[in-house]
Tab-separated table of C-alpha atoms in Angstrom:
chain	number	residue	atom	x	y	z
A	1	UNK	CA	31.738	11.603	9.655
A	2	UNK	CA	29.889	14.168	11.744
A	3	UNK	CA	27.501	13.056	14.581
A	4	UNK	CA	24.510	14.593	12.283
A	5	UNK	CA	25.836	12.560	9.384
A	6	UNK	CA	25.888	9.508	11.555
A	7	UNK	CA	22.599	9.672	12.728
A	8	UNK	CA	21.137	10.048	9.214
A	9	UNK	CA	23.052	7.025	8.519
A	10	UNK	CA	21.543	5.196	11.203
A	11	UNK	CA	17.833	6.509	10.556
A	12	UNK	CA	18.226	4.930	6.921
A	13	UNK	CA	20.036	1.675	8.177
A	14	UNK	CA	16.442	1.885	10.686
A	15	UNK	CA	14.566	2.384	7.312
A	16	UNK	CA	15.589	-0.237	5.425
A	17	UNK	CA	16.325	-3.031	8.520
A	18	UNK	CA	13.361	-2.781	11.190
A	19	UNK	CA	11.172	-4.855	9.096
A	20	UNK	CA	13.668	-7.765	9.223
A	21	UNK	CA	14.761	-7.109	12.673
A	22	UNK	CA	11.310	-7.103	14.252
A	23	UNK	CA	10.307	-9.995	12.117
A	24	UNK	CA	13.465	-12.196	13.239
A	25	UNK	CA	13.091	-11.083	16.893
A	26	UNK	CA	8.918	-12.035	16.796
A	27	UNK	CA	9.403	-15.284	15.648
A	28	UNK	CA	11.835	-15.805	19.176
A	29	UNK	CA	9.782	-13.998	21.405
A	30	UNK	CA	5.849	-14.545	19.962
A	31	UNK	CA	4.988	-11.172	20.455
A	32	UNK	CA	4.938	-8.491	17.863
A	33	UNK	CA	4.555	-5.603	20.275
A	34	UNK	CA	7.562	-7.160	22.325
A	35	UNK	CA	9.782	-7.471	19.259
A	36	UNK	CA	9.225	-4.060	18.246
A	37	UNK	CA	10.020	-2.860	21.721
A	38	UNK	CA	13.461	-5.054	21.807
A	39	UNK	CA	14.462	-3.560	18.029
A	40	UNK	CA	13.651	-0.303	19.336
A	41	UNK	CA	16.070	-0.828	22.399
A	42	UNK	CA	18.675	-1.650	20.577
A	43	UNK	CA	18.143	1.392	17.975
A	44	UNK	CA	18.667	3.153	21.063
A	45	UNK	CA	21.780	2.217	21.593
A	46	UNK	CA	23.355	2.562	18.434
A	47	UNK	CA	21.916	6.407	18.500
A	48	UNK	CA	24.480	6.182	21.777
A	49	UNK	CA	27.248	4.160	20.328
A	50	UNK	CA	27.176	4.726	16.550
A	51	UNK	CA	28.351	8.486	16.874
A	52	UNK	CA	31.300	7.211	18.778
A	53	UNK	CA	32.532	4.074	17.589
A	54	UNK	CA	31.539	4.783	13.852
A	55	UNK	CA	29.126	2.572	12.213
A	56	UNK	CA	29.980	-0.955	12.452
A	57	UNK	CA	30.749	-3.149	8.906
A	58	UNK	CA	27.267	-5.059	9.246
A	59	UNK	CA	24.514	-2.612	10.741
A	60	UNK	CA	21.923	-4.522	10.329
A	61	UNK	CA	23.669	-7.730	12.657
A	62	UNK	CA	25.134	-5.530	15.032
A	63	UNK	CA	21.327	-4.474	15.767
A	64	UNK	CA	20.237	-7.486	15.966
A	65	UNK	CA	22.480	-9.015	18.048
A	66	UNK	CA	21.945	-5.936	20.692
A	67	UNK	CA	18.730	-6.841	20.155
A	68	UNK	CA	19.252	-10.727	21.244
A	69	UNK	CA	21.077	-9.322	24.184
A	70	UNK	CA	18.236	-7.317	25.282
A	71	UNK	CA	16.043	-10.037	24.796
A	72	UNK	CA	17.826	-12.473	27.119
A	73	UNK	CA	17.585	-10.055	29.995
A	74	UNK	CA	13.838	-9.929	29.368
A	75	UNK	CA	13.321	-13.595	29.111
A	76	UNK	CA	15.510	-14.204	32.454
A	77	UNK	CA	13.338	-11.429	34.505
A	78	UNK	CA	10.159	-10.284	33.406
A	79	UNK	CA	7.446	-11.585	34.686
A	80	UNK	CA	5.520	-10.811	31.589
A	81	UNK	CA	7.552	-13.544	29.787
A	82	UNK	CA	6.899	-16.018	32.830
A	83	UNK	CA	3.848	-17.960	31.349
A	84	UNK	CA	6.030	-18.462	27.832
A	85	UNK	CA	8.932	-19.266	29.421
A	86	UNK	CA	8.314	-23.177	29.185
A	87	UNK	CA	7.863	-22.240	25.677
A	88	UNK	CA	11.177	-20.233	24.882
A	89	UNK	CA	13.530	-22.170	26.696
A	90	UNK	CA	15.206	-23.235	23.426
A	91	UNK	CA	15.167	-19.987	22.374
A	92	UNK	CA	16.844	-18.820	24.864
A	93	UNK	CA	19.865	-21.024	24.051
A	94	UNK	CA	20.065	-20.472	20.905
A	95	UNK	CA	19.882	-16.535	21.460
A	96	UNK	CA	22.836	-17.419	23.941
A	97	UNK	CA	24.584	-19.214	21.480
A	98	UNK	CA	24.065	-16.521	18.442
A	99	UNK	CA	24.502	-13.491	20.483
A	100	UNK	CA	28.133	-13.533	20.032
A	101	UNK	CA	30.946	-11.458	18.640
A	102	UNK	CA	30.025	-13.115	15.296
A	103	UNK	CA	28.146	-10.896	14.076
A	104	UNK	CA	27.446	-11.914	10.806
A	105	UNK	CA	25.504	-15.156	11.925
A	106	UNK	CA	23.260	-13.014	14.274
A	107	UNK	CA	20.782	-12.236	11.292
A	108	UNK	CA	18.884	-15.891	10.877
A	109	UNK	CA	18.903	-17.844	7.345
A	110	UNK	CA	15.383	-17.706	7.571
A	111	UNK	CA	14.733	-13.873	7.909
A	112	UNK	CA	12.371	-13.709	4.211
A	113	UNK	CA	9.954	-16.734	6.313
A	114	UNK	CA	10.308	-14.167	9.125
A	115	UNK	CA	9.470	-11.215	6.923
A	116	UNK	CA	6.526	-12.713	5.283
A	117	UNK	CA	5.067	-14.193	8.826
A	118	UNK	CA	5.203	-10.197	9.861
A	119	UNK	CA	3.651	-9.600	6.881
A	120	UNK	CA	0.890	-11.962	7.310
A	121	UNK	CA	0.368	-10.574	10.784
A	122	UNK	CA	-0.215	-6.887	10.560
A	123	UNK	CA	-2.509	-7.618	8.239
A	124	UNK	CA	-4.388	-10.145	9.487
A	125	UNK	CA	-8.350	-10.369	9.418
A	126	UNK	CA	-8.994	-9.995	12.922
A	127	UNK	CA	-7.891	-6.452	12.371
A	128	UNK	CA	-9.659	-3.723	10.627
A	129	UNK	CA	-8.494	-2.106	7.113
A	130	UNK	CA	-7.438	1.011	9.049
A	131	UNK	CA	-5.475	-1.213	11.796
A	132	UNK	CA	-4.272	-3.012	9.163
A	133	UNK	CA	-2.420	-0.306	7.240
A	134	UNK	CA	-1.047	1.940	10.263
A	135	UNK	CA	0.633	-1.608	11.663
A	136	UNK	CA	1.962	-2.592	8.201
A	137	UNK	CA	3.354	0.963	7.523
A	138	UNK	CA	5.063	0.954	10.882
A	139	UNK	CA	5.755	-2.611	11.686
A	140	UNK	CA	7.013	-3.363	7.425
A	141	UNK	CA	7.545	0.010	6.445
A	142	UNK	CA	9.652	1.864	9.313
A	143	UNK	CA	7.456	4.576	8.995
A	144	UNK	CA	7.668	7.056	12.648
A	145	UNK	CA	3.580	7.468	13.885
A	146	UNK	CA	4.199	10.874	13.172
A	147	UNK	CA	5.269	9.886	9.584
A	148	UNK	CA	2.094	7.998	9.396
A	149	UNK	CA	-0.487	10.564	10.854
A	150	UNK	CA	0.968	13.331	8.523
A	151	UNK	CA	0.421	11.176	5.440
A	152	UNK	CA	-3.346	10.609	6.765
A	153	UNK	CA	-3.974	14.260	7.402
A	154	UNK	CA	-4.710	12.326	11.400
A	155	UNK	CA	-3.973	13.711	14.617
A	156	UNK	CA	-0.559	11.949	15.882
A	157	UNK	CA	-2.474	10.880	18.807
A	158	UNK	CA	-5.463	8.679	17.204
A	159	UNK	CA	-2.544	6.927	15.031
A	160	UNK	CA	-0.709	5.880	18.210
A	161	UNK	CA	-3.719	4.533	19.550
A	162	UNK	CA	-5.180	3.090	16.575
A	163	UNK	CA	-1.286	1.086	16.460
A	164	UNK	CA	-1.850	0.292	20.459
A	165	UNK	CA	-5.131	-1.287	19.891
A	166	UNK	CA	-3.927	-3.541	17.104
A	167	UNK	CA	-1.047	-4.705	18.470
A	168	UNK	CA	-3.445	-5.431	21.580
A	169	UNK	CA	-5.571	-6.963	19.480
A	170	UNK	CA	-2.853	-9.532	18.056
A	171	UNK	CA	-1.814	-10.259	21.531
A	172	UNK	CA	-5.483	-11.265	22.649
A	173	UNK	CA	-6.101	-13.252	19.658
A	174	UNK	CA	-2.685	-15.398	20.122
A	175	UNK	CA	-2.435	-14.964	16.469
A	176	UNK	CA	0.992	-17.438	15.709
A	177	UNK	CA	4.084	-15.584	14.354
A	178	UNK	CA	3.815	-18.223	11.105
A	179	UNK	CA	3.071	-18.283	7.660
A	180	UNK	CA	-0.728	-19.557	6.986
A	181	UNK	CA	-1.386	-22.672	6.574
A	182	UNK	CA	-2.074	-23.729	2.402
A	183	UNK	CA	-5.791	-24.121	3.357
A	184	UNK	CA	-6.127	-20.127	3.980
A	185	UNK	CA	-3.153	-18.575	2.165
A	186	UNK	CA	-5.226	-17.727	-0.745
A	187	UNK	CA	-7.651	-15.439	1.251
A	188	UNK	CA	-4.403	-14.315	3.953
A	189	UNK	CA	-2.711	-13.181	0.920
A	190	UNK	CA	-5.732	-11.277	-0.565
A	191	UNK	CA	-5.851	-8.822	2.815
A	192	UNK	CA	-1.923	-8.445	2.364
A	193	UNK	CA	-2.145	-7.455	-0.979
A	194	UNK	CA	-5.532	-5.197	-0.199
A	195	UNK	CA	-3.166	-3.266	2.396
A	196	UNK	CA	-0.608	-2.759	-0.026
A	197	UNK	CA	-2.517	-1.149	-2.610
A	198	UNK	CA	-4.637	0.468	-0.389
A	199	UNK	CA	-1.637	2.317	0.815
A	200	UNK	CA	-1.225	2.830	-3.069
A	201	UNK	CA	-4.176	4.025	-3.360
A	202	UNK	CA	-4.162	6.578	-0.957
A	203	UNK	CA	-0.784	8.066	-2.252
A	204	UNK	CA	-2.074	8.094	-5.592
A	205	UNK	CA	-5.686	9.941	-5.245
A	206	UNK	CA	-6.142	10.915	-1.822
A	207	UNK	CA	-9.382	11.144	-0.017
A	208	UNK	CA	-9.071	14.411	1.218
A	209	UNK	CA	-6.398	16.913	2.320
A	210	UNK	CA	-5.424	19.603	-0.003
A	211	UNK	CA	-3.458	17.803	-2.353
A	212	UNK	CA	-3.811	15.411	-5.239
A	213	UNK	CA	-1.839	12.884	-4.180
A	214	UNK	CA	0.700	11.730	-1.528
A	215	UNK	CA	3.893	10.449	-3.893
A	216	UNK	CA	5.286	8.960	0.079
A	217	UNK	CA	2.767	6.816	0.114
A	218	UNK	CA	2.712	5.748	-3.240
A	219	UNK	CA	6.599	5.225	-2.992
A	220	UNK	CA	6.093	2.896	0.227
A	221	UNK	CA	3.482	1.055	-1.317
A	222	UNK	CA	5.574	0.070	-4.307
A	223	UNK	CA	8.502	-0.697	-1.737
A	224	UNK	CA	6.231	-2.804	0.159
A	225	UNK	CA	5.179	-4.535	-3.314
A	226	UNK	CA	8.576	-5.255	-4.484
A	227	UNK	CA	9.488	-7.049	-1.215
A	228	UNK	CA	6.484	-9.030	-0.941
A	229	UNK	CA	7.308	-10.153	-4.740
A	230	UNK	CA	10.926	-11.289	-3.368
A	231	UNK	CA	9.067	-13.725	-0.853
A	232	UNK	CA	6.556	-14.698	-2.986
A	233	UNK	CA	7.770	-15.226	-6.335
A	234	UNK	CA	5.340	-17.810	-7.484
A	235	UNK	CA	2.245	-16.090	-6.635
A	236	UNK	CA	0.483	-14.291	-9.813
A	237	UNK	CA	-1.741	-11.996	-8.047
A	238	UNK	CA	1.552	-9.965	-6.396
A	239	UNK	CA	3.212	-9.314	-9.557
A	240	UNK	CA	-0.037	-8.016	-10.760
A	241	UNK	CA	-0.489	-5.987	-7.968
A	242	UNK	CA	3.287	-4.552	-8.460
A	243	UNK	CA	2.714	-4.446	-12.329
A	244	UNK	CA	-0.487	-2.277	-11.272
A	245	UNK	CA	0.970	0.025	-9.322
A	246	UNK	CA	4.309	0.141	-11.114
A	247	UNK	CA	1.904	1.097	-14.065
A	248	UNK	CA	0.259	3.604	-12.465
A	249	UNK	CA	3.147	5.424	-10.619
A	250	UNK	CA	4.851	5.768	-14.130
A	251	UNK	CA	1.871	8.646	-14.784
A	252	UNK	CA	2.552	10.471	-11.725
A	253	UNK	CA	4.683	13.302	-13.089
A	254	UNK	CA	1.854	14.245	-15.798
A	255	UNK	CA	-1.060	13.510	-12.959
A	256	UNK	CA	-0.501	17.247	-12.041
A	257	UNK	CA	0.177	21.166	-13.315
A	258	UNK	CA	2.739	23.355	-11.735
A	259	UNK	CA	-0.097	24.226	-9.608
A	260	UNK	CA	-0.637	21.220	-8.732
A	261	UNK	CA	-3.979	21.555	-10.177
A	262	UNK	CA	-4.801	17.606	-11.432
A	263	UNK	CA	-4.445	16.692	-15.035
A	264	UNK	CA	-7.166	13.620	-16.470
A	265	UNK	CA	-5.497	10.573	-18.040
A	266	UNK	CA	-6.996	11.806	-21.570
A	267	UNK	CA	-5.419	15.352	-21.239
A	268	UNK	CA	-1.506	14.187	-19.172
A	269	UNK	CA	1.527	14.695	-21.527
A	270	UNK	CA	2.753	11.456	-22.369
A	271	UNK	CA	6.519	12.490	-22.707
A	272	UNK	CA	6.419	12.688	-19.134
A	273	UNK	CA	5.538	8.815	-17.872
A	274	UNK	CA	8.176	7.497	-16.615
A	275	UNK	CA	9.402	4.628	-19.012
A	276	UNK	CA	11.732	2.870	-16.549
A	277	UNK	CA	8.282	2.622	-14.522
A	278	UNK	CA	6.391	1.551	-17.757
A	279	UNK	CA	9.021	-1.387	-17.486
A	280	UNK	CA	9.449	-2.577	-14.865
A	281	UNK	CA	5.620	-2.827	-14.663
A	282	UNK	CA	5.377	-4.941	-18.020
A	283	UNK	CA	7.876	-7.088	-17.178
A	284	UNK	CA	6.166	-7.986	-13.735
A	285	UNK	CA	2.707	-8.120	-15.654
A	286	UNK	CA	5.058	-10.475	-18.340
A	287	UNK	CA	5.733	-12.646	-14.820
A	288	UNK	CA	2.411	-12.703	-13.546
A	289	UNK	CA	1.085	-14.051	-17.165
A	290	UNK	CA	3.826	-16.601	-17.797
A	291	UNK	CA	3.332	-18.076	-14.066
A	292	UNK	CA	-0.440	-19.425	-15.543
A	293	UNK	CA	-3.214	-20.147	-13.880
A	294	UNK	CA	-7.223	-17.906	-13.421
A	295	UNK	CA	-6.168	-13.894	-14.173
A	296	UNK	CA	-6.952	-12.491	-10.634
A	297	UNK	CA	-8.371	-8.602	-9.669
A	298	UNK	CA	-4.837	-7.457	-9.536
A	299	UNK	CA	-3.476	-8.838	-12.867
A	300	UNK	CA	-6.289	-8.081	-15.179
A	301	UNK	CA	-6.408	-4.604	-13.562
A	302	UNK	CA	-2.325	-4.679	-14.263
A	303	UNK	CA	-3.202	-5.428	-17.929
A	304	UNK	CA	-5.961	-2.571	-18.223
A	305	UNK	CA	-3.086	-0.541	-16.873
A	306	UNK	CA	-0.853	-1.865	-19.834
A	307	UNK	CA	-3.475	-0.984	-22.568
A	308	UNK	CA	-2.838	2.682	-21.252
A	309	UNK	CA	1.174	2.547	-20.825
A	310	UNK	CA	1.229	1.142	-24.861
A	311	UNK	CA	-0.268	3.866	-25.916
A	312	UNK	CA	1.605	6.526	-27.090
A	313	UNK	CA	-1.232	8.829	-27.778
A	314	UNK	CA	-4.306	9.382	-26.312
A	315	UNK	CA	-6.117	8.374	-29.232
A	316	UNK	CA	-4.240	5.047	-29.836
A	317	UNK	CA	-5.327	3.407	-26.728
A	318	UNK	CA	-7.414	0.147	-27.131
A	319	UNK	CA	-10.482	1.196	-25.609
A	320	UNK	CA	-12.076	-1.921	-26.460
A	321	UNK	CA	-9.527	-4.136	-25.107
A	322	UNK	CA	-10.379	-2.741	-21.911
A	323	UNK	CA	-13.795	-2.610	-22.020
A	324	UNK	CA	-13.248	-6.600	-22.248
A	325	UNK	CA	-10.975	-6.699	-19.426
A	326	UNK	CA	-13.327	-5.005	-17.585
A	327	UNK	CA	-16.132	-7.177	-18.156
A	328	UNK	CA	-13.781	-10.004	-17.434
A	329	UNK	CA	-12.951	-8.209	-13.982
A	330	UNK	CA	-16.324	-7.772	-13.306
A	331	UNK	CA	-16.793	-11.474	-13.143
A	332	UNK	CA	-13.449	-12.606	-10.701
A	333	UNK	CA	-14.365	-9.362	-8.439
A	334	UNK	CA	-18.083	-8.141	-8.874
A	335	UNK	CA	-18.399	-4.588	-8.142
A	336	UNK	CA	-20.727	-1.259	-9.037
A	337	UNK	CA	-17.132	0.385	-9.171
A	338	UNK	CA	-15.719	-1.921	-11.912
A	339	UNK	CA	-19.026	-1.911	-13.643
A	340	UNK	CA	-18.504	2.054	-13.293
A	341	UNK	CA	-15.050	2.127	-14.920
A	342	UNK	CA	-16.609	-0.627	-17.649
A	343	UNK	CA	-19.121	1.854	-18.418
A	344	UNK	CA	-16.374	4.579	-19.313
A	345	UNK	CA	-14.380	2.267	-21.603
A	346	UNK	CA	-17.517	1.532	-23.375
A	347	UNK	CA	-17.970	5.307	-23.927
A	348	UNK	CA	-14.496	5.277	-25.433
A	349	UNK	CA	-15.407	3.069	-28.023
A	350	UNK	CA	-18.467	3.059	-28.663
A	351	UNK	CA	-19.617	6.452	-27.878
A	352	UNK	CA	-21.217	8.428	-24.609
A	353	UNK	CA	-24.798	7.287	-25.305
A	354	UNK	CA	-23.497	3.631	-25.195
A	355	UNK	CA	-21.735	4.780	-22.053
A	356	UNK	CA	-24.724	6.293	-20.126
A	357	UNK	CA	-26.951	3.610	-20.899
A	358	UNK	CA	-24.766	1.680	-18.651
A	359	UNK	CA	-23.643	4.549	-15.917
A	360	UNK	CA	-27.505	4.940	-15.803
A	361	UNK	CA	-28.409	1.437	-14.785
A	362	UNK	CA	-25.967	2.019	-11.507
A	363	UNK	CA	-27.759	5.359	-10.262
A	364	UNK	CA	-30.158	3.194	-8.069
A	365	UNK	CA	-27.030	1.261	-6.371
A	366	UNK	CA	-26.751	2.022	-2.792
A	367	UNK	CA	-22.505	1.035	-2.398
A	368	UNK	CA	-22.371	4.429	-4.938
A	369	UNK	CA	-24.924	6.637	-3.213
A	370	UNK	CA	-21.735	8.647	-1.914
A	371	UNK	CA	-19.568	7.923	-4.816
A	372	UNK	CA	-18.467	10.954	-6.178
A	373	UNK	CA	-17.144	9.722	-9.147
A	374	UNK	CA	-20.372	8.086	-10.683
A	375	UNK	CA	-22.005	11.885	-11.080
A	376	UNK	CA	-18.625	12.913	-12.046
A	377	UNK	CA	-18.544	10.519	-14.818
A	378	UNK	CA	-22.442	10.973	-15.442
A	379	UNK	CA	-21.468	14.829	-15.837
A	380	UNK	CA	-18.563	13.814	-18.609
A	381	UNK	CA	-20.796	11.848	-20.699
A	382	UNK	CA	-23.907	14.257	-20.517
A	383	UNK	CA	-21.654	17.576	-21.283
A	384	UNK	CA	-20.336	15.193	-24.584
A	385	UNK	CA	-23.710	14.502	-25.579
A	386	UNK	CA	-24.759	18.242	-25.514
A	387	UNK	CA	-27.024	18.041	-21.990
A	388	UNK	CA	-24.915	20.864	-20.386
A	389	UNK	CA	-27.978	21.897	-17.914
A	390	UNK	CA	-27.531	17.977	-16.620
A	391	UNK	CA	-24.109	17.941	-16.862
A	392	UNK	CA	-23.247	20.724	-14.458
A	393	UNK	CA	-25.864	19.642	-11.979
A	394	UNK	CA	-23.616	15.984	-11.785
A	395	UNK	CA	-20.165	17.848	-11.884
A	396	UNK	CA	-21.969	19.816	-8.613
A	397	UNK	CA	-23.469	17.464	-6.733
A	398	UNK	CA	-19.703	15.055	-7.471
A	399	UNK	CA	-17.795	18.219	-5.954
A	400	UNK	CA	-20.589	18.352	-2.975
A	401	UNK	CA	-19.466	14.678	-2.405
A	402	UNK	CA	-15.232	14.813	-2.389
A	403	UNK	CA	-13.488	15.857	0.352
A	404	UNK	CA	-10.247	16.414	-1.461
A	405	UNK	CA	-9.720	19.913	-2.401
A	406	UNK	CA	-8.151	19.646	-5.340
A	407	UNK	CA	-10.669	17.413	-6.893
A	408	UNK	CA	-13.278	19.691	-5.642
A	409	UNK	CA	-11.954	22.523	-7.505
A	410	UNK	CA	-11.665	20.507	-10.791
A	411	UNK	CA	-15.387	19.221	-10.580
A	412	UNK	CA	-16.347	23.051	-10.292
A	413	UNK	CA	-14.584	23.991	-13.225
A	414	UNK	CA	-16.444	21.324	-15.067
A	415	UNK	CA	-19.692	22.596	-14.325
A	416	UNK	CA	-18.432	26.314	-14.540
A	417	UNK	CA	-17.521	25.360	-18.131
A	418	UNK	CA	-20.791	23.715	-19.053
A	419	UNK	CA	-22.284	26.435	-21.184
A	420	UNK	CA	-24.361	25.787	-24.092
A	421	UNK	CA	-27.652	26.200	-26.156
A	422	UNK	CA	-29.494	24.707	-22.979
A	423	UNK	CA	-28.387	26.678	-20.518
């Protein structure tokens, strides 16, 4: 194996490990920053060793055993560590104890409770959505700040600090590397899961930039889901969040022409979903159903998703179905935006006049002042209904209001095409 090939190996050992290994080493040394720093050091050294030694059976113990061995130099002489010191002192032994030629006992039994604690952590309340993402996608997802600023369209620079001040932030707080408590896990898990599929989200129609989406993020996101489904198999609203996005990534091929132009839902080839997607997202949808309990956000969302995936032609799709869901959604999670998306199933099925009435009513709510997709949806039902003057004003002022290129260009097509007897 060639040094080059070795150091690809090692980058994708990095990829798939760092999550565990910084979770396993924060738990020993109660600081996230610190355990990042330690799993760093000993990538380090296996960029150093690796090459020459080849790459050891178990990768993922030898790393964190180097680890360990870093950590006990820390603990025994910097003076950072001196106020916890009364606190680690068991640690300490056991690290002794573990950091042996063993190797195979230096990744702990409890490394999923580890994993989920980090989990918990980076996206913890104290910090905000944007803190909240960067730390999961580099502390969970292995992802370089360089990775993560060129996915944002953000300067490298603001990303490093933005990860700097959150990790500062979780140091200030003395936020505990542990699991919440059953009192709060309800609402702890809700900001985990928002992360996730905000990442999603952001991979899937992103805000700005030149393209339509970001398939990276879209791919991390669904990573990210799948593992917090591992270590959290009994939680509804998880498997609905993975049936949602497994759903929606299954479209991705058809979400876009060779030029990369964006295709609507209504108009995508269907021969070009990915089934194995379509799936896997059912049969986590299937789990999230059969575990009982209230439908949450992510589940009924997962099932308006499903209405879509069954359909094997545009026409066949059970627009009223989802018009229910998303009345039923509007209850759990009230929201202009669901009411929005409501308003366009109702169109569906019971015509665009049925549909306005509805989009209408949400043209005085200030949370879609800036919306662009409320006059983009306005436009759609007014150019059906034969007000093409009306239309193309809403397809205008919606491309005034995106900043993603693409979309832009799209909206000005629409309104472009809006010729008839009134204008």
């Amino acid at each position: 194996m060639t040094a080059t090939d070795t150091h690809r190996a090692i980058e994708a050992v990095w990829r798939i490990e760092s999550a565990r290994l910084i979770a396993g080493l924060a738990r020993i040394v109660r600081d996230v920053g610190l355990a990042e720093d330690l799993a760093h050091d000993a990538l380090v050294v296996a960029l150093t060793r690796w090459p020459t030694t080849g790459i050891p059976d178990n990768p993922a113990a030898w790393l964190m055993a180097a680890a360990k061995h870093r950590a006990i130099d820390l603990l025994r002489r910097d003076r950072r560590l001196g106020e916890k010191s009364h606190e680690m002192r068991h640690e300490l032994t056991a690290l002794q104890e573990s950091a042996t030629p063993d190797l195979d006992t230096a990744i702990d039994d409890d490394i999923g409770d580890d994993l989920l604690s980090l989990m918990f952590i980076a996206c913890h309340p104290v910090l905000s959505p944007e803190a909240r993402v960067v730390l999961t996608l580099r502390l969970i997802g292995g992802l370089t700040t360089e990775e993560i600023a060129r996915a944002y369209l953000q300067p490298e620079p603001t990303i490093a600090q933005r990860i700097v001040r959150a990790k500062r932030t979780i140091a200030e707080a003395r936020i505990p590397f542990e699991a919440p408590r059953r009192a709060e896990l309800t609402a702890r898990l809700s900001s985990v899961l928002e992360v996730v599929y905000l990442i999603f989200n952001e991979g899937y129609a992103a805000t700005a930039g030149d393209d339509w989406m970001r398939p990276a993020l879209c791919q991390e996101a669904l990573r990210l889901g799948r593992i917090l489904a591992g270590l959290a198999p009994h939680a509804p609203e998880v498997h609905g969040l993975v049936a949602l996005m497994e759903l929606h990534a299954s479209r991705s091929a058809a979400r876009t022409d060779p030029s990369g132009a964006p295709v609507l839902l209504l108009d995508q080839d269907r021969a070009r979903w990915d089934q194995l997607l379509i799936r896997r997202g059912l049969a986590a949808l299937h789990r999230a159903e059969a575990l009982g309990g209230t439908q949450g956000p992510y589940v009924l969302q997962a099932a308006i998703a499903a209405c879509h995936a069954r359909a094997r032609a545009a026409d066949e799709t059970d627009w009223s179905r989802i018009a229910t869901l998303y009345e039923e959604l509007s209850r759990v999670t009230p929201s202009p935006i669901v009411d929005l998306n409501r308003a366009v199933a109702v169109s569906m099925a019971s015509g665009p006049a049925e549909g306005l009435k509805l989009v209408d009513r949400l043209t005085a709510e200030p949370l879609l002042a800036e919306y662009h997709l409320l006059p983009s949806v306005r436009g759609d039902l007014l150019h059906k209904l034969g007000r093409f003057s009306e239309a193309r004003a809403e397809f205008k002022r919606a491309a005034s209001l995106t900043r993603n290129e693409r979309e832009r260009s799209l909206l000005l097509e629409r309104a472009a095409r809006c010729a008839g007897p009134d204008t």
